[in-house]
CSV table of C-alpha atoms in Angstrom, one decimal:
chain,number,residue,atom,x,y,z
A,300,UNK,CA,-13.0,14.7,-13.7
A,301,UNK,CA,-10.8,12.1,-15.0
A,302,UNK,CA,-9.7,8.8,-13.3
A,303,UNK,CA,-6.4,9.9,-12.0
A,304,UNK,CA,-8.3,12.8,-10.0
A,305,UNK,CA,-10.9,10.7,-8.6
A,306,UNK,CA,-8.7,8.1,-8.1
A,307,UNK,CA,-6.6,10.5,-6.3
A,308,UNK,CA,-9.5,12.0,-4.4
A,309,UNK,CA,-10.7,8.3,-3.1
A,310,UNK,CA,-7.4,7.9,-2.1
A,311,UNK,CA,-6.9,11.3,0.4
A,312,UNK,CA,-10.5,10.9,1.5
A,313,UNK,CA,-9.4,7.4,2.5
A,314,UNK,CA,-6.3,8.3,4.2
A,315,UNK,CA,-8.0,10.9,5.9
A,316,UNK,CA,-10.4,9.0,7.3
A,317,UNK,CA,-8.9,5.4,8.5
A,318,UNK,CA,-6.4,4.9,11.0
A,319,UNK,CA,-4.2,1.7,11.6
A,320,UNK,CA,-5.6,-0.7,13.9
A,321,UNK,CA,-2.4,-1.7,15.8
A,322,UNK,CA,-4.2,-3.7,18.6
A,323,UNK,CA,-6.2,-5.8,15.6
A,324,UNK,CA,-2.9,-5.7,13.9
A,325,UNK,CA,-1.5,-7.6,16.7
A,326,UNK,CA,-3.7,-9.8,17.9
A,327,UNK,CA,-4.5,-10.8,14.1
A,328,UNK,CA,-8.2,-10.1,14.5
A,329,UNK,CA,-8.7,-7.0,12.8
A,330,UNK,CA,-11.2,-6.7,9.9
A,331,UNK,CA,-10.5,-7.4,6.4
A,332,UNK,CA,-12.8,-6.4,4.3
A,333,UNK,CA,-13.5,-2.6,3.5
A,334,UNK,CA,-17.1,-2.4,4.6
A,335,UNK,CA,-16.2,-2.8,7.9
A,336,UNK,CA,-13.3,-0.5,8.2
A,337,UNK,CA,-15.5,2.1,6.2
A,338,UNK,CA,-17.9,1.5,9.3
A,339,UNK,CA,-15.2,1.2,12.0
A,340,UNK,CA,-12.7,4.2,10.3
A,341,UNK,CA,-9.9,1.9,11.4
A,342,UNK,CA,-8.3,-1.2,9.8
A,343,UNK,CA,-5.3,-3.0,8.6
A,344,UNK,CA,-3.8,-3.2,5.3
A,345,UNK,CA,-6.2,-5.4,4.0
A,346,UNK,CA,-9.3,-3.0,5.1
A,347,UNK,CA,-7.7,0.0,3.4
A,348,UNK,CA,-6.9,-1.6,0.5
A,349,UNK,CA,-10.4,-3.4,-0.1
A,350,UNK,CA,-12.2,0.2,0.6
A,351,UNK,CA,-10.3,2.0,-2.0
A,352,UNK,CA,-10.9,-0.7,-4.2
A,353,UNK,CA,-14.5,-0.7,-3.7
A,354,UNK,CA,-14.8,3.2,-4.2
A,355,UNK,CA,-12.9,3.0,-7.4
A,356,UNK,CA,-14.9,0.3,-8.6
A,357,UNK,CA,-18.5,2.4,-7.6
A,358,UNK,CA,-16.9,5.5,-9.4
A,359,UNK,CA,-16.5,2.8,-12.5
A,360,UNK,CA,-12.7,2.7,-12.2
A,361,UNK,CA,-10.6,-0.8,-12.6
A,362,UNK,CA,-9.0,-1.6,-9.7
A,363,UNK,CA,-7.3,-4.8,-7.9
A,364,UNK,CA,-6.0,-6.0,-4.6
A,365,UNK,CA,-2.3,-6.7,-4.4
A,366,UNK,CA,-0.9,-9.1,-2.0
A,367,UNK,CA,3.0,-9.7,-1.1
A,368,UNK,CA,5.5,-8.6,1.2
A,369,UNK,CA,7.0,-4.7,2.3
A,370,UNK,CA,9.8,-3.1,4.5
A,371,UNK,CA,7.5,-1.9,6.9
A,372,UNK,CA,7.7,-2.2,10.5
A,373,UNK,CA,9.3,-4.9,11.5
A,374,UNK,CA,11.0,-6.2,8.3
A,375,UNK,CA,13.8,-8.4,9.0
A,376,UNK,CA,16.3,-8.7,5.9
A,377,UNK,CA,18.0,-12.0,7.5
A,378,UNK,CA,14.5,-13.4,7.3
A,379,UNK,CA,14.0,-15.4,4.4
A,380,UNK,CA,10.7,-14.9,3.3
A,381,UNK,CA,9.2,-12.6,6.2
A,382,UNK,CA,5.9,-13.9,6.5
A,383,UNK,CA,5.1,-11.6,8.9
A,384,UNK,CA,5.4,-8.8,6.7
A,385,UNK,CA,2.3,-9.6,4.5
A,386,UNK,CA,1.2,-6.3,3.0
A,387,UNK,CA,-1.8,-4.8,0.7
A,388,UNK,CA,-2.1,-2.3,-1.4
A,389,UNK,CA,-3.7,-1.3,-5.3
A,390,UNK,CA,-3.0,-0.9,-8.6
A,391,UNK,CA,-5.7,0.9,-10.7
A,392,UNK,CA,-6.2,1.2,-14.5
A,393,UNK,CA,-5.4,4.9,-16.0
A,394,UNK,CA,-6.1,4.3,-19.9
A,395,UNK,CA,-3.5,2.1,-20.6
A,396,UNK,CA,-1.4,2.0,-17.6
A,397,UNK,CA,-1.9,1.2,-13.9
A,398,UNK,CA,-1.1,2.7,-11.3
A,399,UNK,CA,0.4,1.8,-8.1
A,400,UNK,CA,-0.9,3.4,-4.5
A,401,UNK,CA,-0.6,2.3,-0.8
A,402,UNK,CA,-3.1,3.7,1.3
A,403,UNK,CA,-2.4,2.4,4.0
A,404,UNK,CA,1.0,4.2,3.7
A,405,UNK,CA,-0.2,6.7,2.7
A,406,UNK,CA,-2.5,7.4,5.8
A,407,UNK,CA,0.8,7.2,8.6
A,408,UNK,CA,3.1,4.6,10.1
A,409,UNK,CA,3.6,2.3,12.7
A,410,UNK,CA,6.7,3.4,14.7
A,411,UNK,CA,8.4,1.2,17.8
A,412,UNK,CA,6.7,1.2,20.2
A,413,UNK,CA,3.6,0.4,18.4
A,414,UNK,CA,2.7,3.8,17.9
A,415,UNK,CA,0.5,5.1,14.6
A,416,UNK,CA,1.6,8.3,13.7
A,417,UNK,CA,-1.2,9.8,11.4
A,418,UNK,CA,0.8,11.6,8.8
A,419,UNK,CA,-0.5,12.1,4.7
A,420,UNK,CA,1.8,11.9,2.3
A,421,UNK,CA,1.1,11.8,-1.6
A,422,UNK,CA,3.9,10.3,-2.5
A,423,UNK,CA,2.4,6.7,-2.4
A,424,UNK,CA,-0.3,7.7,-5.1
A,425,UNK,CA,1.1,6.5,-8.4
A,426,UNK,CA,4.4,5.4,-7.3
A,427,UNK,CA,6.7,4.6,-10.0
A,428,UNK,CA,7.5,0.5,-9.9
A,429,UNK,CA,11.0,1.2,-9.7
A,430,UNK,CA,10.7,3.2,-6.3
A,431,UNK,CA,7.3,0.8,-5.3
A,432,UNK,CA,10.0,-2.4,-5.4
A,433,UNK,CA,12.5,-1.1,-2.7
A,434,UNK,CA,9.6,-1.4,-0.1
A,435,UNK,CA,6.9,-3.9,-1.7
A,436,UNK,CA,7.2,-7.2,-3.3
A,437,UNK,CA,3.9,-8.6,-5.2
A,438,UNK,CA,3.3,-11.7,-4.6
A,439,UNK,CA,2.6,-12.1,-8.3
A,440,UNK,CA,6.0,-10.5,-10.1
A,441,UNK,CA,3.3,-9.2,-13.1
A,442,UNK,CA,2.6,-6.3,-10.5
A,443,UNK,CA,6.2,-5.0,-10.3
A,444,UNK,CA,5.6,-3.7,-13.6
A,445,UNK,CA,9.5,-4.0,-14.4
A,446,UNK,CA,11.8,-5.6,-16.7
A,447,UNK,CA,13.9,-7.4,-15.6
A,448,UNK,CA,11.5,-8.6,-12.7
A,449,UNK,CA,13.2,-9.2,-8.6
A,450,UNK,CA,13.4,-12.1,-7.2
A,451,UNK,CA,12.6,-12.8,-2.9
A,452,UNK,CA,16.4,-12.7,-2.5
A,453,UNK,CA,17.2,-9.3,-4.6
A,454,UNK,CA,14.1,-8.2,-2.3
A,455,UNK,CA,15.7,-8.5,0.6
A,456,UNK,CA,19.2,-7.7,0.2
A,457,UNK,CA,18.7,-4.4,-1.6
A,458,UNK,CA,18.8,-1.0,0.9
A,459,UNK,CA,15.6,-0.3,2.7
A,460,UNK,CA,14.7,3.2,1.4
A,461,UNK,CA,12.3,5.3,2.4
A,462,UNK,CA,9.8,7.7,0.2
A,463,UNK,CA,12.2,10.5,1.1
A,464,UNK,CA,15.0,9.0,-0.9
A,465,UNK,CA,13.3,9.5,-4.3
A,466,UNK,CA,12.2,12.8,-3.1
């Protein structure tokens, strides 16, 4: 198999298998690190995006943890730099590229009410970085993978879209 397909596999095994821990999400005491949320089967951002990293790496695939800021629930555009809207997610190497993916989006979503709908959708395997930056913001602009590269501001002022848009 190549890296893309058990890259891809790693990812629906774990998006099947995790759900969103909204009470840990809430009371900011929910696990961070992928062991535990392998053990557990539930876990934040952070969890799901240090357990696919860790399975890539054991199936000898180059992977790393991005940090920054999405339009999930909650996001408030007036807010300057939305602290509260710290996010995860991975970028792994496929030859000469990498790739973007968001398991934890990719698993379901948090809806008002503070209600985790469990819901797969592929599309947040190998997003294309110019869909990925409507609804994350790396901390560290090398992970937008664009040209010219957004800024906080642009960030928040362009349309919140949703994975249906590009559809």
């Amino acid at each position: 198999r190549t890296p893309e397909e058990r890259a891809r596999a790693a990812y629906r095994w774990v998006c099947d298998r995790l759900v969103y821990d909204v009470d840990g999400f809430h009371k900011g005491n929910a696990p961070q690190d992928g062991v535990t949320a392998f053990r557990r089967r539930k876990a934040t951002c952070a969890g799901y995006s240090d357990l696919y990293v860790i399975l890539l790496k054991d199936m000898g695939i180059e992977a790393v943890q991005i940090v920054g800021q999405s339009k999930g629930y909650g996001f408030d555009s007036s807010s300057p730099l939305n602290k509260s809207q710290r996010h995860g997610w991975v970028a792994f190497r496929n030859g000469s590229r990498w790739e973007l993916v968001d398991p934890t989006w990719g698993s379901g979503s948090l809806a008002v009410g503070d209600v985790f709908t469990k819901r797969f959708s592929d599309y947040w395997f190998d997003t294309p970085p110019s869909q990925m930056i409507y609804s994350h913001l790396p901390e560290d602009p090398k992970w937008q993978q664009l040209s010219p590269q957004w800024d906080q501001k642009k960030f928040a002022e362009a349309v919140r879209v949703t994975q249906y848009y590009f559809k």
